[in-house]
GROMACS .gro file of C-alpha atoms in nm:
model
  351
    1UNK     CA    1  15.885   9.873   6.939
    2UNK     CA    2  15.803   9.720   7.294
    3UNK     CA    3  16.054   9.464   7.226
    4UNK     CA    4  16.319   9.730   7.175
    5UNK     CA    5  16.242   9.880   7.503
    6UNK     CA    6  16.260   9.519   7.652
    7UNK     CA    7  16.631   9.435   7.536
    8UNK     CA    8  16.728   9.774   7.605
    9UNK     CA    9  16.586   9.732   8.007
   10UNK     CA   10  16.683   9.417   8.065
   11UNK     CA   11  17.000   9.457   7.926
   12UNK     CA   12  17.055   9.782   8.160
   13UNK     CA   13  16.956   9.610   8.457
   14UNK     CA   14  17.099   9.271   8.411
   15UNK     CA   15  17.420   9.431   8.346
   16UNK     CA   16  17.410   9.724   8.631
   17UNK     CA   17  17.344   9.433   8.869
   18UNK     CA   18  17.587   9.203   8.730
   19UNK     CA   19  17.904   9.355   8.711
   20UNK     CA   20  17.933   9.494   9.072
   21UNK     CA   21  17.898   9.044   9.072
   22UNK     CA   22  18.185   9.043   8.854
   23UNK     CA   23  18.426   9.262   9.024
   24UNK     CA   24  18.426   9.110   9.338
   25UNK     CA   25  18.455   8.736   9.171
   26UNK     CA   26  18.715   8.859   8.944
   27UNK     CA   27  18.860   9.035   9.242
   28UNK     CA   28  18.914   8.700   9.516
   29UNK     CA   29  19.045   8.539   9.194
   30UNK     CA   30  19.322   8.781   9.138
   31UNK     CA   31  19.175   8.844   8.802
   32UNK     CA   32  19.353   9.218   8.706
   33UNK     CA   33  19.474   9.382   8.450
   34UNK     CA   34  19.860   9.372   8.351
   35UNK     CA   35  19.996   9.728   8.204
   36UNK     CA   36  20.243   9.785   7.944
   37UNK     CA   37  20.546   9.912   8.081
   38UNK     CA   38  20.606  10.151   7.793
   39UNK     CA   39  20.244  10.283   7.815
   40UNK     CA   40  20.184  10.645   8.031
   41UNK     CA   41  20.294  10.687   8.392
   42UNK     CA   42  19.940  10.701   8.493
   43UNK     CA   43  19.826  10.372   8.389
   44UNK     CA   44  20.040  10.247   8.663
   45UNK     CA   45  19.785  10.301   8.916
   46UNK     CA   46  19.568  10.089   8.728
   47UNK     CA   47  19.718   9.800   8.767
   48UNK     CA   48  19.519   9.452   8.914
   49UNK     CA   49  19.149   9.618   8.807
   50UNK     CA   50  18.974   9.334   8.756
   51UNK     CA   51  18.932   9.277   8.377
   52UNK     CA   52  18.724   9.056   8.127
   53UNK     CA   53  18.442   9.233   8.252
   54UNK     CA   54  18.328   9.213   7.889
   55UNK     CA   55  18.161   8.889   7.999
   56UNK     CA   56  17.884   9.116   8.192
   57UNK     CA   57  17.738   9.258   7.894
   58UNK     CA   58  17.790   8.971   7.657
   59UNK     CA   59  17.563   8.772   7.886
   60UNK     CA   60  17.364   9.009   7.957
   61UNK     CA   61  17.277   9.121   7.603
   62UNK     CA   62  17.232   8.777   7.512
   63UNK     CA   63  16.949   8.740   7.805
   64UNK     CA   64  16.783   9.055   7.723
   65UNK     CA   65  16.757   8.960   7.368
   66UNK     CA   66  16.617   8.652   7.462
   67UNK     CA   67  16.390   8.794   7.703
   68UNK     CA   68  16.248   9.038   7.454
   69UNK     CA   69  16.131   8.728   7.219
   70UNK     CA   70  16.019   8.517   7.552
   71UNK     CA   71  15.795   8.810   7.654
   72UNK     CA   72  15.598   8.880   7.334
   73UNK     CA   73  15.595   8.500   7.215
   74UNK     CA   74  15.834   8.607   6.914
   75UNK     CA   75  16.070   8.360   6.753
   76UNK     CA   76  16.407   8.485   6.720
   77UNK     CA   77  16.534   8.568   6.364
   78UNK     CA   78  16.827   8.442   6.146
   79UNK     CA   79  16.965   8.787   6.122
   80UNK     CA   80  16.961   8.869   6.505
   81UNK     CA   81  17.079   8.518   6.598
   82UNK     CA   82  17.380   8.543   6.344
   83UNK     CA   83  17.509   8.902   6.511
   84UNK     CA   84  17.513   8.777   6.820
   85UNK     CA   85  17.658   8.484   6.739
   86UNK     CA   86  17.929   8.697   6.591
   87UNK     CA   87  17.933   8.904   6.897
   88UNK     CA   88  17.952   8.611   7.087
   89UNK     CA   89  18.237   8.422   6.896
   90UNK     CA   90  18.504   8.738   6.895
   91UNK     CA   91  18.405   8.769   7.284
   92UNK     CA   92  18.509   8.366   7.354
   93UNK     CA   93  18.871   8.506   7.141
   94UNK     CA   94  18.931   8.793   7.348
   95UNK     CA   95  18.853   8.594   7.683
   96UNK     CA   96  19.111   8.348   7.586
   97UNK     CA   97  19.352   8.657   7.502
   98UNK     CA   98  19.247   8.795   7.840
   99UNK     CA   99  19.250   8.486   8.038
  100UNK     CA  100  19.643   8.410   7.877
  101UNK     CA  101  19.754   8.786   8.003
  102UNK     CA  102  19.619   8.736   8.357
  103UNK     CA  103  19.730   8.329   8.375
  104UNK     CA  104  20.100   8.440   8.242
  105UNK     CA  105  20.133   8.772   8.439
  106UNK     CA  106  20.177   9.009   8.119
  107UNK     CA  107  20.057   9.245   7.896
  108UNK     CA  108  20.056   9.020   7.594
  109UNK     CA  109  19.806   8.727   7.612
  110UNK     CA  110  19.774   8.574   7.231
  111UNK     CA  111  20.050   8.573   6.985
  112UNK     CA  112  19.901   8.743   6.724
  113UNK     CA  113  19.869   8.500   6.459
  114UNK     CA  114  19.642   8.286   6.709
  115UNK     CA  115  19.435   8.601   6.789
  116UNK     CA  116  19.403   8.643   6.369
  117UNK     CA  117  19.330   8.321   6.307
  118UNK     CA  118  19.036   8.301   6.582
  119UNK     CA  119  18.874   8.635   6.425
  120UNK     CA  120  18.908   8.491   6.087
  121UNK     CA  121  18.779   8.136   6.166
  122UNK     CA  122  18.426   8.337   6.376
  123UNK     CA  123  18.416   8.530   6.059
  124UNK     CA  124  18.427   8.274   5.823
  125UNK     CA  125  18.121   8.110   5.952
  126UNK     CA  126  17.952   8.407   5.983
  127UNK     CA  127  18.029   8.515   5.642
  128UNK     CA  128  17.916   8.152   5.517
  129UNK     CA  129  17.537   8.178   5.711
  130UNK     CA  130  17.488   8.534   5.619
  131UNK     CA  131  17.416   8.480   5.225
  132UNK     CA  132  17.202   8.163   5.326
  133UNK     CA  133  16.865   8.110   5.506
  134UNK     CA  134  16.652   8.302   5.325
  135UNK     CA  135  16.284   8.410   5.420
  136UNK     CA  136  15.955   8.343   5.269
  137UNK     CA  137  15.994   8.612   5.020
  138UNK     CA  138  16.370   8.485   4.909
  139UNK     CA  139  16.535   8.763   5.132
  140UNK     CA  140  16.858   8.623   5.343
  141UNK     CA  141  17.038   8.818   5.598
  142UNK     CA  142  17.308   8.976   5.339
  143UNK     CA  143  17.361   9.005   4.980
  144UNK     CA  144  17.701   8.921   4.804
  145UNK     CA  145  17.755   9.332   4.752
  146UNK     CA  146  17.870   9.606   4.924
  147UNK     CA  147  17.687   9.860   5.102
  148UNK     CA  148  17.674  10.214   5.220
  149UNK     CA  149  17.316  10.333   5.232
  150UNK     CA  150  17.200  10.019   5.051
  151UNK     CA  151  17.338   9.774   4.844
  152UNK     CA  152  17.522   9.919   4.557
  153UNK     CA  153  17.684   9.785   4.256
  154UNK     CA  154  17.690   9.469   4.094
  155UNK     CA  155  17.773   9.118   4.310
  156UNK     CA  156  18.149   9.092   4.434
  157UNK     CA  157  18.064   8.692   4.433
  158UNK     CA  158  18.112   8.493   4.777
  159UNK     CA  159  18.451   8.475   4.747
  160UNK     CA  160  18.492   8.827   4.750
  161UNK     CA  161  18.226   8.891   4.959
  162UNK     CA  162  18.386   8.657   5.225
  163UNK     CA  163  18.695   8.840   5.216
  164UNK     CA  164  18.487   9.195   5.268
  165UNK     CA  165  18.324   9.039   5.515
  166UNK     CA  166  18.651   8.920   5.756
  167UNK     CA  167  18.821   9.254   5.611
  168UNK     CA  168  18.539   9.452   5.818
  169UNK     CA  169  18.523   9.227   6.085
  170UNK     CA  170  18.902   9.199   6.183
  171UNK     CA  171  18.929   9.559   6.129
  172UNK     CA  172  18.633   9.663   6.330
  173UNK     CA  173  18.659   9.424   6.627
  174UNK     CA  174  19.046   9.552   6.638
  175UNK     CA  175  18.976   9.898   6.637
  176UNK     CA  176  18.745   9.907   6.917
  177UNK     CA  177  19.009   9.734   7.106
  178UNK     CA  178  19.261  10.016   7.008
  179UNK     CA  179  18.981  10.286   7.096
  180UNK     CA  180  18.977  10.066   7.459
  181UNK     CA  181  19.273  10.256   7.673
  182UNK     CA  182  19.124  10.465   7.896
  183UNK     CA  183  18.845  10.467   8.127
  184UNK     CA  184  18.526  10.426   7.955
  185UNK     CA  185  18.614  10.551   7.606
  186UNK     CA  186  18.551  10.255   7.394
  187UNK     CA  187  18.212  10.174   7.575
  188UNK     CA  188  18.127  10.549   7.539
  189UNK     CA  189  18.275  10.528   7.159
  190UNK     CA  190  18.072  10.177   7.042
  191UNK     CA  191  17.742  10.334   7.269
  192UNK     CA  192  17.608  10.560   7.039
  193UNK     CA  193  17.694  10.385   6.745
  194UNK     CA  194  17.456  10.123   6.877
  195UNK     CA  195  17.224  10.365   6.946
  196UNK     CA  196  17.187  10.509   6.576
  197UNK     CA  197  17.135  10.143   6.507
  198UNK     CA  198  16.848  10.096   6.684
  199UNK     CA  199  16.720  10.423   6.497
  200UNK     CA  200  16.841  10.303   6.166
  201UNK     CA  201  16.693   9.927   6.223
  202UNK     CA  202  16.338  10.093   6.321
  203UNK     CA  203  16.344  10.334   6.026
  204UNK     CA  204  16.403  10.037   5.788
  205UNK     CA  205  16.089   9.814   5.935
  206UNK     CA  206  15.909  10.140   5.899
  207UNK     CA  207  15.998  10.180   5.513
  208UNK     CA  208  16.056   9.777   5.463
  209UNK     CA  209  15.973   9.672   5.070
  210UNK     CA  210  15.758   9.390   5.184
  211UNK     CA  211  15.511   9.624   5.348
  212UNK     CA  212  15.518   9.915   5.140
  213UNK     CA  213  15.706   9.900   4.835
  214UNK     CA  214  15.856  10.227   4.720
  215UNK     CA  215  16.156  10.359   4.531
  216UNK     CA  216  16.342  10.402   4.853
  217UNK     CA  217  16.250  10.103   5.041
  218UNK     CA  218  16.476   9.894   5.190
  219UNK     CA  219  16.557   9.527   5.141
  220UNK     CA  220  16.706   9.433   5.493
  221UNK     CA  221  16.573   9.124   5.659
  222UNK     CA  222  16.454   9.140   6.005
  223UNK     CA  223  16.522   9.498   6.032
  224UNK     CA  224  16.304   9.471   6.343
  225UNK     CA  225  16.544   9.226   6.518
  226UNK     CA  226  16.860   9.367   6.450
  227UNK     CA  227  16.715   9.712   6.677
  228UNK     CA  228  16.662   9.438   6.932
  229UNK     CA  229  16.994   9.307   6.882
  230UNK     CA  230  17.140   9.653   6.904
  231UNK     CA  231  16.935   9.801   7.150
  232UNK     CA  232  16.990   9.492   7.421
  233UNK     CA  233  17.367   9.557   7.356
  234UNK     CA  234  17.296   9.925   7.405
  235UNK     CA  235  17.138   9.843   7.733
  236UNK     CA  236  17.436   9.603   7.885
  237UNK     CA  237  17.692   9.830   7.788
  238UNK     CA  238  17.516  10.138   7.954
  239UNK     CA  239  17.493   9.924   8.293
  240UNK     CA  240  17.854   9.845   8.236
  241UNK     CA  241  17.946  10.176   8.169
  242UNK     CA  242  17.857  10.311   8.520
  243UNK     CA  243  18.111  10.070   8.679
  244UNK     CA  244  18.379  10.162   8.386
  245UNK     CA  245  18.347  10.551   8.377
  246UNK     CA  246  18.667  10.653   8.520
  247UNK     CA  247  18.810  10.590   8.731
  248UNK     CA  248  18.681  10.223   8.641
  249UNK     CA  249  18.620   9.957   8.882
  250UNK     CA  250  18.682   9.696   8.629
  251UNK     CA  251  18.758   9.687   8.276
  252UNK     CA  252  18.604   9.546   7.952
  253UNK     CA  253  18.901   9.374   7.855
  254UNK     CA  254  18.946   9.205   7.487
  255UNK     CA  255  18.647   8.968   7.631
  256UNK     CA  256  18.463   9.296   7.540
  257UNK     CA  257  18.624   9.517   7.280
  258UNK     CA  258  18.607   9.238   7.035
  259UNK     CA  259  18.244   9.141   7.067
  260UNK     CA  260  18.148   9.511   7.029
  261UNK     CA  261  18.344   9.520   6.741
  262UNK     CA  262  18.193   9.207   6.611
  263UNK     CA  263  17.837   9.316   6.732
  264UNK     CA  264  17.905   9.658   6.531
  265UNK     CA  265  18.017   9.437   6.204
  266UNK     CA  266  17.740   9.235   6.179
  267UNK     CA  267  17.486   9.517   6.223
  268UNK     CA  268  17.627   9.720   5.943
  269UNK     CA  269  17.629   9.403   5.685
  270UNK     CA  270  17.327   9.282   5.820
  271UNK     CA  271  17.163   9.600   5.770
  272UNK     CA  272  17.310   9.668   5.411
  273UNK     CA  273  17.511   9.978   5.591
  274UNK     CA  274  17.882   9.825   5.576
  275UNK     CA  275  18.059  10.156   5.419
  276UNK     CA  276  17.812  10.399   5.643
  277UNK     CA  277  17.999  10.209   5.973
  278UNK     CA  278  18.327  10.420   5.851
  279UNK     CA  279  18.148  10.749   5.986
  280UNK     CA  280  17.944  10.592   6.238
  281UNK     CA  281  18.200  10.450   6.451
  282UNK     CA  282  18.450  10.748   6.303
  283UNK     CA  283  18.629  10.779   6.647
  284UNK     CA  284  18.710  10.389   6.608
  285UNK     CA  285  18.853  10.456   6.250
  286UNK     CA  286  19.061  10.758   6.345
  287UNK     CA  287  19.204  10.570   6.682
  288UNK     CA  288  19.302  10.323   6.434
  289UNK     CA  289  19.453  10.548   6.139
  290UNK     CA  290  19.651  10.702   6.385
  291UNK     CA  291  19.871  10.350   6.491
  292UNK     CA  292  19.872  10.309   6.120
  293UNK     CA  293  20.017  10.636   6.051
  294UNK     CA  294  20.260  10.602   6.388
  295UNK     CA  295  20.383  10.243   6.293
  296UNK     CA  296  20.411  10.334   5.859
  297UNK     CA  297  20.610  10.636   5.966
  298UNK     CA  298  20.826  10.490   6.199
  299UNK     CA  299  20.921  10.186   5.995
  300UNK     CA  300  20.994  10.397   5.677
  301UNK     CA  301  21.128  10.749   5.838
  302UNK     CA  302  21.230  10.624   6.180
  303UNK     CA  303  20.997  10.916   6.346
  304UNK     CA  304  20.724  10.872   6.520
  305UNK     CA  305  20.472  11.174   6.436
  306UNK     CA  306  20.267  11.094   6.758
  307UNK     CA  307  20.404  11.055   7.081
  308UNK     CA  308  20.230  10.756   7.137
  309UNK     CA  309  19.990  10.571   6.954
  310UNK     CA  310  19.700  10.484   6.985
  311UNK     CA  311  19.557  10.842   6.951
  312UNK     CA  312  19.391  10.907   7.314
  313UNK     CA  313  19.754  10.807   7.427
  314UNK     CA  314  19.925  11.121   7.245
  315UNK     CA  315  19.684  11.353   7.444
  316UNK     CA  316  19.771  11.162   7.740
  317UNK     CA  317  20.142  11.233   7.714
  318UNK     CA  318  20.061  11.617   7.663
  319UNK     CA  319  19.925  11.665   7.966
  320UNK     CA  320  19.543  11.605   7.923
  321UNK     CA  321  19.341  11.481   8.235
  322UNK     CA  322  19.193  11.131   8.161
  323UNK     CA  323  18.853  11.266   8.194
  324UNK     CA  324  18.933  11.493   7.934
  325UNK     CA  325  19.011  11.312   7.664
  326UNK     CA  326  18.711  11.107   7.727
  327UNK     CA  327  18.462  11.348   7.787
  328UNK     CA  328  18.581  11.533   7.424
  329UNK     CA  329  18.659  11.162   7.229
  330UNK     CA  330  18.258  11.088   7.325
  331UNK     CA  331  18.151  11.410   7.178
  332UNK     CA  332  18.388  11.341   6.863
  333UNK     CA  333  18.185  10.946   6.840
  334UNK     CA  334  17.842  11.170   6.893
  335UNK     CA  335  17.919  11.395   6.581
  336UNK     CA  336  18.016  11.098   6.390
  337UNK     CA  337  17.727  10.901   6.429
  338UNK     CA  338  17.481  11.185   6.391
  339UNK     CA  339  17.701  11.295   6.051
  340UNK     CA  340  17.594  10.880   5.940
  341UNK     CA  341  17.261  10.919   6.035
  342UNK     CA  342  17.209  11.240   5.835
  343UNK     CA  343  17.363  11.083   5.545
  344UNK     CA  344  17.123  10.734   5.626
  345UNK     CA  345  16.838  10.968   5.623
  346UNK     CA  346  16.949  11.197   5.360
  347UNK     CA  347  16.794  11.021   5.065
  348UNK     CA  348  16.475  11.054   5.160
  349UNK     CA  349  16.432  11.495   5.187
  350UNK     CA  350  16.277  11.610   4.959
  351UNK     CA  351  16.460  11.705   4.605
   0.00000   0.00000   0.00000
């Protein structure tokens, strides 16, 4: 547990102190963000915010999980190393999709095959190390089976497993960067699903099989790790948050949307939770259905049944205050996670 509170601190203060840093480097190199001419008349203002300020908590979740180990003598894990990694590897993509916007003066950095392709190829390793590297007791940091609670079913095999594996990953890292439009809301969004993972990570070390083997035990390696891993993310992105609550002094960027994305990925397979992620970053999901439902209808009806997708931009275009849709988006990502933690913790009331 002290390690949890270590990430989680130094994460917070590395990042609070950090990205006021950030702004003003990003800001003497004319480092802002380009707006989409189509998008609302609001966003206008917005233009030249400094961006890629998804860097801040990247780092600084990386340090704080490092300091965490360096401070009680603990070796990192294979699970926590691999998330971050993950974390890590969509981050470099959507820096290079960032850094092509501001270099080229548009809204459009990567074409989107490249951007693909880059998820895919971070994914693919991580799908490769995830079924490997097993502990003393034969336990590796993910099974070749799907999971909601647990692992259920029979094996899908690696193959299929890979492709489950880049399915969640592509889709997850691109829906937090559809939940990113407006001040705050994705860091908000991704927050408190990190924060149910730290509760979920800590109630599996607390009911692991190797220490107490029961019928509801769970089979997750490094349980313990992965809270560190989520809770030093937790941390950054609250320290970031104070600069990016609107109206935001500098934005995450796809530096940033993509790593959380990642970061959430690999703590749901990691964890043996990949189906449970669907209601615990529900806001993320819905964001997304909602450009699937705008760009299916269009193409096949001509109509558009939103005014604009994304979802937060629909309210927008009605009239709601930024804050607004924020504010009431947040509470709809609370309910969600604490509707996949009831369900996590569900199987153990009593019958």
């Amino acid at each position: 547990m002290t390690n949890i509170i270590i990430a989680g601190a130094v994460g917070l203060i590395l990042s609070m102190l950090g990205t006021p840093l950030a702004i003003r480097l990003l800001s003497r190199r004319g480092y802002g963000q380009e707006i989409r001419e189509e998008g609302p008349s609001g966003h206008h203002g917005k233009r030249g915010t400094p961006t890629m300020g998804g860097i801040v908590f990247v780092l600084a979740s990386l340090l704080a999980y490092g300091a965490s180990h360096l401070a009680l003598l603990d070796p990192p894990t294979v699970s926590g190393m691999l998330v971050l990694f993950l974390m890590t590897g969509l981050g470099a993509v959507g820096f290079l999709d960032d850094f092509i916007k501001i270099y080229k003066q548009r809204s459009l950095g990567l074409r989107s095959g490249a951007k693909a392709l880059g998820q895919l190829i971070v994914g693919a390793v991580f799908a490769f190390l995830v079924t490997r590297s097993p502990n003393v007791y034969g336990i590796t940091p993910a099974e070749t089976r799907v999971s909601f609670l647990r692992d259920i079913g029979p094996s899908i095999g690696i193959v299929g497993f890979t492709i489950w594996v880049l399915f969640m990953i592509v889709g997850f890292s691109n829906a937090v960067n559809l939940t990113d439009g407006l001040d705050g809301l994705a860091s908000g969004a991704t927050g408190v699903v990190l924060a149910a993972y730290v509760l979920i990570g800590n109630w599996q070390l607390r009911n692991n099989c190797i220490d107490q083997l029961g019928p509801n035990c769970y089979w997750v390696r490094d349980p313990l790790d992965l809270a560190v891993v989520a809770a030093a993310v937790l941390g950054a992105l609250i320290g970031f948050l104070w600069w990016n609550a609107p109206p935001a002094r500098i934005f995450m960027g796809d530096t940033g949307s993509l790593a959380l994305g990642g970061v959430l990925a690999g703590l749901a397979i990691a964890t043996r939770t990949q189906l449970l992620l669907i209601i615990l970053a529900g806001l993320c999901v819905i964001i997304t259905l909602s450009v699937i439902i705008q760009v299916g209808s269009f193409k096949m009806t001509g109509k558009r049944v939103f005014r604009m997708a994304p979802l937060q931009h629909h309210f927008e275009l009605k009239g709601w205050a930024e804050t607004t849709i924020v504010v009431r988006f947040w509470l709809i990502a609370m309910l969600c996670s604490a509707l996949g933690l009831g369900l996590f913790y569900v199987e153990w009331m009593p019958r």
